[in-house]
């Protein structure tokens, strides 16, 4: 079976009611018929549910579906993307270890790496999103335990070469952990290029409708087991209700991403030469600096388009103020198209130099392209650009 078929057809075991849609197991704990079965369950001698902080059938269905899509052995679902990222760090690194990452990563992940891991004696080094193989190799230390990266990066849309970095990780016996939130497993499967772990904020494209928070980490069984043991004691478990919502959403992820990326490519092509825009980035446009890498490792260009306004910071604010349909909100990966201006919002606390280092220019606009008709999305952007 193809991954999408397997994902759609994977479900919790049908109950005696013979329901077609998966039931929602909204329960904190599970029962035993007798003392001996309960003893065996707690002794890990039989594989049954105990408590929803450990496992829950609805949550497991969501995890198994993500595994089918990513080509992963197993996984664990968490309450948010950040708890998945954090658990993948804390379960697999210890005091004295070193993390190698890229400076173009999600803001809260940057905070975890620079401000929280340091409290536990875990050191880090960043390379740039466009670092060469030599630069990656030069940043490796004898105690480097993990390489962590995102591609495409947020919001710069740089593409990191998964095969190249995975080869370096393998040669040096380092784990490769990839945040695949932006591409989704429909757009890119990091495990096919040798990644050991894949983390997701399921809050974004996986949910796809801006309703619930969720996260998941998938990968090799022995690594996931460490993460599971960490999470079952520390408690970032995903709510069964959110898992039920997310699991239904995965059934349409393939068709949604096809339309999101189709709309995004159309917008990118139509806006590329607009006079109010100095540059526009989309991985599947020939003008993208890492277009060849994108074509090698991605099935589509994803749903995010970025462009730079000629007028800088003031134009960025004017653009947002003149939009009539597009939403101004912090989320991405929704049915509704979202516009954001990182320099005045998500990245406003950074210094000018820090923003420059991760390609966040004053006039940068990020569009999370929705499922509205492509001509309506374009029309709203064009009318707002005319007023910048
Ligand atoms: C949103 C996001 C996260 C964090 O996910 P939450 O579900 O908000 O905790 C991590 N990585 C990327 C790339 C994101 O966009």
CSV table of C-alpha atoms and ligand atoms in Angstrom, one decimal:
chain,number,residue,atom,x,y,z
A,1,UNK,CA,0.0,0.0,0.0
A,2,UNK,CA,1.1,3.6,-0.7
A,3,UNK,CA,1.7,5.7,2.5
A,4,UNK,CA,-1.5,7.7,2.1
A,5,UNK,CA,-3.7,4.6,1.7
A,6,UNK,CA,-2.1,3.0,4.7
A,7,UNK,CA,-2.6,6.2,6.8
A,8,UNK,CA,-6.3,6.5,5.8
A,9,UNK,CA,-6.9,2.8,6.4
A,10,UNK,CA,-5.1,2.5,9.7
A,11,UNK,CA,-7.6,2.8,12.6
A,12,UNK,CA,-8.3,1.7,16.1
A,13,UNK,CA,-9.9,-1.8,16.2
A,14,UNK,CA,-13.6,-1.7,15.4
A,15,UNK,CA,-15.8,-2.2,18.5
A,16,UNK,CA,-18.8,-4.5,18.6
A,17,UNK,CA,-20.9,-1.5,17.5
A,18,UNK,CA,-19.3,-1.9,14.0
A,19,UNK,CA,-18.9,1.9,13.7
A,20,UNK,CA,-17.3,3.1,10.4
A,21,UNK,CA,-15.6,6.2,11.8
A,22,UNK,CA,-13.1,5.7,14.6
A,23,UNK,CA,-14.5,6.1,18.1
A,24,UNK,CA,-13.0,8.7,20.5
A,25,UNK,CA,-11.6,7.0,23.6
A,26,UNK,CA,-12.0,9.9,26.0
A,27,UNK,CA,-10.8,8.0,29.1
A,28,UNK,CA,-8.0,8.7,31.5
A,29,UNK,CA,-7.5,5.0,32.5
A,30,UNK,CA,-8.3,1.5,31.5
A,31,UNK,CA,-9.8,-1.5,33.4
A,32,UNK,CA,-8.7,-5.1,34.2
A,33,UNK,CA,-10.9,-8.1,34.8
A,34,UNK,CA,-8.7,-9.5,37.7
A,35,UNK,CA,-5.7,-8.8,39.9
A,36,UNK,CA,-3.3,-11.0,37.9
A,37,UNK,CA,-4.0,-9.2,34.6
A,38,UNK,CA,-3.5,-5.9,36.3
A,39,UNK,CA,-0.2,-7.1,37.8
A,40,UNK,CA,1.0,-8.3,34.4
A,41,UNK,CA,0.0,-4.9,32.8
A,42,UNK,CA,2.0,-3.0,35.4
A,43,UNK,CA,5.0,-5.4,35.0
A,44,UNK,CA,5.0,-4.7,31.2
A,45,UNK,CA,4.5,-8.4,30.7
A,46,UNK,CA,1.4,-7.8,28.5
A,47,UNK,CA,0.9,-5.0,26.0
A,48,UNK,CA,-2.3,-3.3,27.2
A,49,UNK,CA,-3.4,0.3,27.9
A,50,UNK,CA,-2.9,1.4,31.5
A,51,UNK,CA,-3.3,5.2,31.7
A,52,UNK,CA,-3.7,7.8,28.9
A,53,UNK,CA,-0.4,9.5,29.9
A,54,UNK,CA,1.3,6.3,28.7
A,55,UNK,CA,-1.0,5.2,25.8
A,56,UNK,CA,-4.5,5.6,24.5
A,57,UNK,CA,-6.1,3.9,21.4
A,58,UNK,CA,-7.2,7.2,19.8
A,59,UNK,CA,-3.7,8.7,20.3
A,60,UNK,CA,-2.1,5.6,19.0
A,61,UNK,CA,-4.2,5.7,15.8
A,62,UNK,CA,-2.9,9.2,15.2
A,63,UNK,CA,0.7,8.2,15.8
A,64,UNK,CA,0.4,5.1,13.6
A,65,UNK,CA,-1.0,7.2,10.8
A,66,UNK,CA,1.9,9.7,11.0
A,67,UNK,CA,4.3,6.7,11.0
A,68,UNK,CA,2.6,5.4,7.8
A,69,UNK,CA,3.1,8.8,6.1
A,70,UNK,CA,6.7,9.3,7.3
A,71,UNK,CA,7.8,5.7,6.8
A,72,UNK,CA,8.7,5.5,10.5
A,73,UNK,CA,8.8,2.5,12.8
A,74,UNK,CA,7.0,4.0,15.7
A,75,UNK,CA,6.3,7.3,17.5
A,76,UNK,CA,4.9,9.2,20.5
A,77,UNK,CA,2.3,12.1,20.4
A,78,UNK,CA,2.6,15.1,22.6
A,79,UNK,CA,0.4,18.1,23.6
A,80,UNK,CA,2.1,20.5,21.2
A,81,UNK,CA,4.9,20.7,18.7
A,82,UNK,CA,7.2,22.2,21.3
A,83,UNK,CA,6.7,19.3,23.8
A,84,UNK,CA,7.7,16.9,20.9
A,85,UNK,CA,10.8,19.0,20.2
A,86,UNK,CA,11.7,19.2,23.9
A,87,UNK,CA,11.1,15.6,24.6
A,88,UNK,CA,13.3,14.6,21.7
A,89,UNK,CA,16.1,16.6,23.2
A,90,UNK,CA,15.8,15.7,26.8
A,91,UNK,CA,15.2,12.0,26.3
A,92,UNK,CA,18.3,11.5,24.1
A,93,UNK,CA,20.9,14.0,25.4
A,94,UNK,CA,22.5,14.4,28.8
A,95,UNK,CA,24.8,16.7,30.6
A,96,UNK,CA,28.0,17.2,28.7
A,97,UNK,CA,26.4,16.5,25.2
A,98,UNK,CA,26.5,18.9,22.4
A,99,UNK,CA,23.7,19.8,19.9
A,100,UNK,CA,24.5,21.0,16.4
A,101,UNK,CA,21.7,23.0,14.8
A,102,UNK,CA,21.0,25.8,12.3
A,103,UNK,CA,20.3,29.4,13.3
A,104,UNK,CA,17.1,29.4,11.1
A,105,UNK,CA,14.8,27.5,13.4
A,106,UNK,CA,11.4,28.1,15.0
A,107,UNK,CA,11.5,30.8,17.7
A,108,UNK,CA,10.6,28.7,20.7
A,109,UNK,CA,13.0,25.9,19.6
A,110,UNK,CA,15.7,28.6,19.6
A,111,UNK,CA,14.7,29.5,23.1
A,112,UNK,CA,14.9,25.9,24.3
A,113,UNK,CA,18.3,25.4,22.7
A,114,UNK,CA,19.9,28.6,23.9
A,115,UNK,CA,18.2,29.2,27.3
A,116,UNK,CA,16.9,25.9,28.6
A,117,UNK,CA,19.3,23.1,27.5
A,118,UNK,CA,22.2,25.2,28.8
A,119,UNK,CA,20.7,24.8,32.3
A,120,UNK,CA,21.1,21.1,32.0
A,121,UNK,CA,24.7,21.3,30.7
A,122,UNK,CA,23.8,20.7,27.0
A,123,UNK,CA,25.9,22.9,24.8
A,124,UNK,CA,25.1,24.0,21.2
A,125,UNK,CA,26.6,25.4,18.0
A,126,UNK,CA,24.6,26.9,15.1
A,127,UNK,CA,25.6,27.0,11.5
A,128,UNK,CA,23.8,29.0,8.9
A,129,UNK,CA,21.0,27.7,6.7
A,130,UNK,CA,23.3,27.8,3.7
A,131,UNK,CA,26.3,26.2,5.4
A,132,UNK,CA,28.4,23.9,3.2
A,133,UNK,CA,29.3,20.3,4.0
A,134,UNK,CA,32.7,21.6,5.2
A,135,UNK,CA,31.0,24.1,7.6
A,136,UNK,CA,28.8,21.4,9.0
A,137,UNK,CA,31.7,19.1,9.6
A,138,UNK,CA,33.8,21.8,11.1
A,139,UNK,CA,31.1,22.5,13.7
A,140,UNK,CA,31.0,18.9,15.0
A,141,UNK,CA,32.6,18.3,18.4
A,142,UNK,CA,33.7,15.0,20.0
A,143,UNK,CA,30.6,15.2,22.2
A,144,UNK,CA,28.1,16.1,19.4
A,145,UNK,CA,25.1,13.8,20.0
A,146,UNK,CA,22.4,15.3,17.7
A,147,UNK,CA,22.0,17.4,14.7
A,148,UNK,CA,18.7,19.2,14.7
A,149,UNK,CA,17.3,21.1,11.7
A,150,UNK,CA,14.2,22.4,9.9
A,151,UNK,CA,13.8,22.5,6.1
A,152,UNK,CA,12.3,24.6,4.6
A,153,UNK,CA,13.3,27.1,7.3
A,154,UNK,CA,10.9,29.5,8.9
A,155,UNK,CA,10.3,32.2,7.7
A,156,UNK,CA,13.3,32.5,5.3
A,157,UNK,CA,12.3,29.4,3.3
A,158,UNK,CA,15.9,28.2,2.9
A,159,UNK,CA,16.3,24.6,2.0
A,160,UNK,CA,18.9,22.4,3.8
A,161,UNK,CA,20.3,19.4,2.0
A,162,UNK,CA,18.9,16.4,3.9
A,163,UNK,CA,21.1,13.8,2.2
A,164,UNK,CA,24.3,15.7,2.6
A,165,UNK,CA,23.6,16.4,6.3
A,166,UNK,CA,22.4,12.9,7.0
A,167,UNK,CA,25.7,11.5,5.5
A,168,UNK,CA,27.7,13.7,7.8
A,169,UNK,CA,25.6,12.6,10.8
A,170,UNK,CA,26.1,8.9,9.9
A,171,UNK,CA,29.8,9.2,9.4
A,172,UNK,CA,30.2,10.8,12.8
A,173,UNK,CA,27.7,8.6,14.6
A,174,UNK,CA,25.4,11.5,15.4
A,175,UNK,CA,21.6,11.4,15.5
A,176,UNK,CA,19.7,13.4,12.9
A,177,UNK,CA,16.5,15.0,14.1
A,178,UNK,CA,14.4,16.9,11.6
A,179,UNK,CA,11.4,19.2,12.2
A,180,UNK,CA,9.2,18.4,9.2
A,181,UNK,CA,6.4,20.8,10.1
A,182,UNK,CA,6.7,23.0,7.1
A,183,UNK,CA,6.8,20.4,4.4
A,184,UNK,CA,4.6,17.7,6.0
A,185,UNK,CA,5.2,14.1,5.1
A,186,UNK,CA,3.3,14.7,1.9
A,187,UNK,CA,5.9,17.2,0.8
A,188,UNK,CA,9.1,15.5,2.1
A,189,UNK,CA,10.0,12.3,4.0
A,190,UNK,CA,13.3,13.0,5.9
A,191,UNK,CA,13.6,9.3,7.0
A,192,UNK,CA,14.0,8.4,3.3
A,193,UNK,CA,17.2,10.5,3.4
A,194,UNK,CA,18.5,8.9,6.6
A,195,UNK,CA,17.0,11.0,9.4
A,196,UNK,CA,16.7,9.1,12.7
A,197,UNK,CA,13.8,11.2,14.1
A,198,UNK,CA,11.2,13.4,12.7
A,199,UNK,CA,9.3,15.9,14.9
A,200,UNK,CA,6.1,17.8,14.0
A,201,UNK,CA,3.9,20.5,15.2
A,202,UNK,CA,0.6,18.9,14.3
A,203,UNK,CA,-1.0,22.2,15.1
A,204,UNK,CA,-0.1,23.5,11.6
A,205,UNK,CA,-0.8,21.7,8.3
A,206,UNK,CA,-1.7,18.4,9.9
A,207,UNK,CA,-4.7,19.9,11.7
A,208,UNK,CA,-5.0,22.3,8.8
A,209,UNK,CA,-7.9,24.2,10.2
A,210,UNK,CA,-6.4,26.1,13.1
A,211,UNK,CA,-8.3,24.2,15.8
A,212,UNK,CA,-6.1,22.1,18.1
A,213,UNK,CA,-2.5,22.0,19.4
A,214,UNK,CA,-0.6,18.8,19.0
A,215,UNK,CA,2.9,17.3,18.4
A,216,UNK,CA,4.4,14.0,17.4
A,217,UNK,CA,7.9,12.5,17.1
A,218,UNK,CA,8.5,9.4,15.0
A,219,UNK,CA,11.5,7.3,14.1
A,220,UNK,CA,13.5,4.2,15.1
A,221,UNK,CA,12.0,2.1,17.8
A,222,UNK,CA,14.9,2.2,20.2
A,223,UNK,CA,15.0,6.0,20.1
A,224,UNK,CA,11.3,6.4,20.4
A,225,UNK,CA,11.3,4.0,23.4
A,226,UNK,CA,13.6,6.4,25.2
A,227,UNK,CA,11.3,9.3,24.3
A,228,UNK,CA,8.2,7.3,25.4
A,229,UNK,CA,9.8,6.5,28.8
A,230,UNK,CA,10.7,10.1,29.3
A,231,UNK,CA,7.2,11.3,28.4
A,232,UNK,CA,5.3,8.7,30.4
A,233,UNK,CA,7.0,10.0,33.5
A,234,UNK,CA,7.0,13.7,32.7
A,235,UNK,CA,3.5,13.9,31.2
A,236,UNK,CA,3.3,15.9,27.9
A,237,UNK,CA,0.8,13.4,26.5
A,238,UNK,CA,-1.6,14.5,23.7
A,239,UNK,CA,-5.2,14.7,24.7
A,240,UNK,CA,-7.3,11.9,23.0
A,241,UNK,CA,-9.8,14.6,21.8
A,242,UNK,CA,-7.0,16.5,20.0
A,243,UNK,CA,-5.7,13.2,18.7
A,244,UNK,CA,-9.1,12.3,17.3
A,245,UNK,CA,-9.4,15.7,15.5
A,246,UNK,CA,-5.8,15.4,14.1
A,247,UNK,CA,-6.3,11.8,13.0
A,248,UNK,CA,-9.4,12.7,11.0
A,249,UNK,CA,-7.4,15.6,9.5
A,250,UNK,CA,-4.6,13.2,8.3
A,251,UNK,CA,-7.1,11.5,6.0
A,252,UNK,CA,-7.3,14.7,3.9
A,253,UNK,CA,-3.7,15.9,4.3
A,254,UNK,CA,-2.6,14.6,0.9
A,255,UNK,CA,-5.4,16.4,-1.0
A,256,UNK,CA,-5.1,19.5,1.1
A,257,UNK,CA,-1.3,19.8,0.6
A,258,UNK,CA,-1.8,19.4,-3.2
A,259,UNK,CA,-4.1,22.4,-3.2
A,260,UNK,CA,-2.1,24.5,-0.7
A,261,UNK,CA,1.1,24.0,-2.7
A,262,UNK,CA,-0.7,24.5,-6.0
A,263,UNK,CA,-2.2,27.8,-4.8
A,264,UNK,CA,1.2,28.8,-3.4
A,265,UNK,CA,3.0,28.1,-6.7
A,266,UNK,CA,0.4,30.1,-8.6
A,267,UNK,CA,0.8,33.0,-6.2
A,268,UNK,CA,4.6,32.8,-6.4
A,269,UNK,CA,4.5,32.9,-10.2
A,270,UNK,CA,2.0,35.7,-10.4
A,271,UNK,CA,3.7,37.9,-7.8
A,272,UNK,CA,7.4,37.3,-8.6
A,273,UNK,CA,7.7,40.3,-10.9
A,274,UNK,CA,5.3,42.7,-9.0
A,275,UNK,CA,6.8,46.2,-8.9
A,276,UNK,CA,6.2,46.6,-5.1
A,277,UNK,CA,8.2,43.4,-4.4
A,278,UNK,CA,12.0,43.3,-4.6
A,279,UNK,CA,12.4,39.5,-4.2
A,280,UNK,CA,10.1,36.5,-3.7
A,281,UNK,CA,11.0,33.0,-2.4
A,282,UNK,CA,9.2,29.8,-3.1
A,283,UNK,CA,11.1,26.4,-3.2
A,284,UNK,CA,9.6,25.3,-6.5
A,285,UNK,CA,10.4,28.5,-8.4
A,286,UNK,CA,13.5,28.2,-10.6
A,287,UNK,CA,14.7,31.6,-9.0
A,288,UNK,CA,15.0,30.0,-5.5
A,289,UNK,CA,18.7,29.8,-4.5
A,290,UNK,CA,18.4,26.1,-3.4
A,291,UNK,CA,15.9,25.1,-6.1
A,292,UNK,CA,17.9,22.1,-7.1
A,293,UNK,CA,18.0,20.7,-3.6
A,294,UNK,CA,14.3,21.4,-3.2
A,295,UNK,CA,13.5,19.4,-6.4
A,296,UNK,CA,15.7,16.6,-5.2
A,297,UNK,CA,14.1,16.1,-1.7
A,298,UNK,CA,10.6,17.6,-1.9
A,299,UNK,CA,7.4,16.3,-3.7
A,300,UNK,CA,5.9,19.8,-3.8
A,301,UNK,CA,7.0,23.3,-2.8
A,302,UNK,CA,4.8,23.6,0.3
A,303,UNK,CA,2.2,26.1,1.3
A,304,UNK,CA,4.4,29.1,2.3
A,305,UNK,CA,5.5,32.0,0.1
A,306,UNK,CA,7.7,34.8,1.3
A,307,UNK,CA,8.5,38.1,-0.3
A,308,UNK,CA,10.3,41.3,0.4
A,309,UNK,CA,8.5,44.7,0.1
A,310,UNK,CA,10.4,47.5,-1.6
A,311,UNK,CA,9.4,49.9,1.2
A,312,UNK,CA,10.8,47.9,4.2
A,313,UNK,CA,9.3,48.0,7.7
A,314,UNK,CA,6.6,50.7,7.1
A,315,UNK,CA,5.4,49.0,3.9
A,316,UNK,CA,5.2,45.7,5.8
A,317,UNK,CA,2.8,47.3,8.3
A,318,UNK,CA,0.8,49.1,5.5
A,319,UNK,CA,0.5,45.8,3.6
A,320,UNK,CA,-1.0,44.1,6.7
A,321,UNK,CA,-3.4,47.0,7.3
A,322,UNK,CA,-4.7,47.0,3.7
A,323,UNK,CA,-5.5,43.3,3.5
A,324,UNK,CA,-9.2,42.7,3.3
A,325,UNK,CA,-9.6,38.9,3.3
A,326,UNK,CA,-6.3,37.5,4.5
A,327,UNK,CA,-6.1,36.9,8.2
A,328,UNK,CA,-3.5,38.5,10.5
A,329,UNK,CA,-2.7,35.8,13.0
A,330,UNK,CA,0.3,33.9,14.5
A,331,UNK,CA,-0.6,30.5,13.2
A,332,UNK,CA,0.2,28.9,9.8
A,333,UNK,CA,-1.2,25.9,7.8
A,334,UNK,CA,-4.8,26.8,7.8
A,335,UNK,CA,-7.6,26.6,5.2
A,336,UNK,CA,-7.7,30.4,5.4
A,337,UNK,CA,-4.7,32.3,4.0
A,338,UNK,CA,-2.6,34.1,6.6
A,339,UNK,CA,-0.2,37.0,6.3
A,340,UNK,CA,2.5,37.8,8.8
A,341,UNK,CA,5.3,40.4,9.0
A,342,UNK,CA,8.0,38.8,11.2
A,343,UNK,CA,10.1,42.0,11.7
A,344,UNK,CA,7.2,43.8,13.6
A,345,UNK,CA,5.8,40.7,15.3
A,346,UNK,CA,7.3,37.2,15.9
A,347,UNK,CA,10.9,38.5,15.5
A,348,UNK,CA,10.5,42.0,16.8
A,349,UNK,CA,12.6,41.2,20.0
A,350,UNK,CA,15.7,40.2,18.0
A,351,UNK,CA,18.3,42.8,17.2
A,352,UNK,CA,18.7,44.0,13.6
A,353,UNK,CA,21.9,41.9,13.4
A,354,UNK,CA,20.2,38.8,14.7
A,355,UNK,CA,17.4,39.3,12.2
A,356,UNK,CA,19.9,39.8,9.3
A,357,UNK,CA,21.6,36.5,10.3
A,358,UNK,CA,18.5,34.6,9.7
A,359,UNK,CA,17.4,36.6,6.6
A,360,UNK,CA,14.5,38.4,8.3
A,361,UNK,CA,14.6,41.7,6.5
A,362,UNK,CA,12.4,44.7,7.5
A,363,UNK,CA,10.0,44.2,4.6
A,364,UNK,CA,9.7,40.4,4.7
A,365,UNK,CA,6.1,39.1,4.4
A,366,UNK,CA,5.2,35.5,5.0
A,367,UNK,CA,2.0,34.1,3.4
A,368,UNK,CA,0.6,30.8,4.6
A,369,UNK,CA,-1.5,30.0,1.5
A,370,UNK,CA,-5.0,28.6,2.3
A,371,UNK,CA,-7.6,26.7,0.3
A,372,UNK,CA,-9.6,29.7,-0.9
A,373,UNK,CA,-9.8,30.1,-4.7
A,374,UNK,CA,-6.3,31.1,-5.9
A,375,UNK,CA,-7.6,34.2,-7.8
A,376,UNK,CA,-9.3,35.6,-4.7
A,377,UNK,CA,-6.1,35.2,-2.7
A,378,UNK,CA,-4.1,36.9,-5.4
A,379,UNK,CA,-6.6,39.7,-5.8
A,380,UNK,CA,-6.4,40.6,-2.0
A,381,UNK,CA,-2.6,40.6,-2.0
A,382,UNK,CA,-2.4,42.7,-5.2
A,383,UNK,CA,-4.8,45.3,-4.0
A,384,UNK,CA,-2.8,45.6,-0.7
A,385,UNK,CA,0.5,45.8,-2.5
A,386,UNK,CA,-0.9,48.7,-4.6
A,387,UNK,CA,-1.3,50.7,-1.3
A,388,UNK,CA,2.2,50.0,0.1
B,1,LIG,C1,4.7,26.0,15.3
B,1,LIG,C2,6.0,25.3,15.1
B,1,LIG,C3,6.5,24.6,16.2
B,1,LIG,C4,5.9,24.5,17.6
B,1,LIG,O1,4.7,23.8,17.6
B,1,LIG,P1,3.5,24.1,18.6
B,1,LIG,O2,2.5,23.1,18.2
B,1,LIG,O3,3.1,25.6,18.4
B,1,LIG,O4,4.1,23.9,20.0
B,1,LIG,C5,7.7,23.9,16.0
B,1,LIG,N1,8.3,24.0,14.7
B,1,LIG,C6,7.8,24.7,13.7
B,1,LIG,C7,8.5,24.7,12.4
B,1,LIG,C8,6.6,25.4,13.9
B,1,LIG,O5,6.1,26.1,12.8
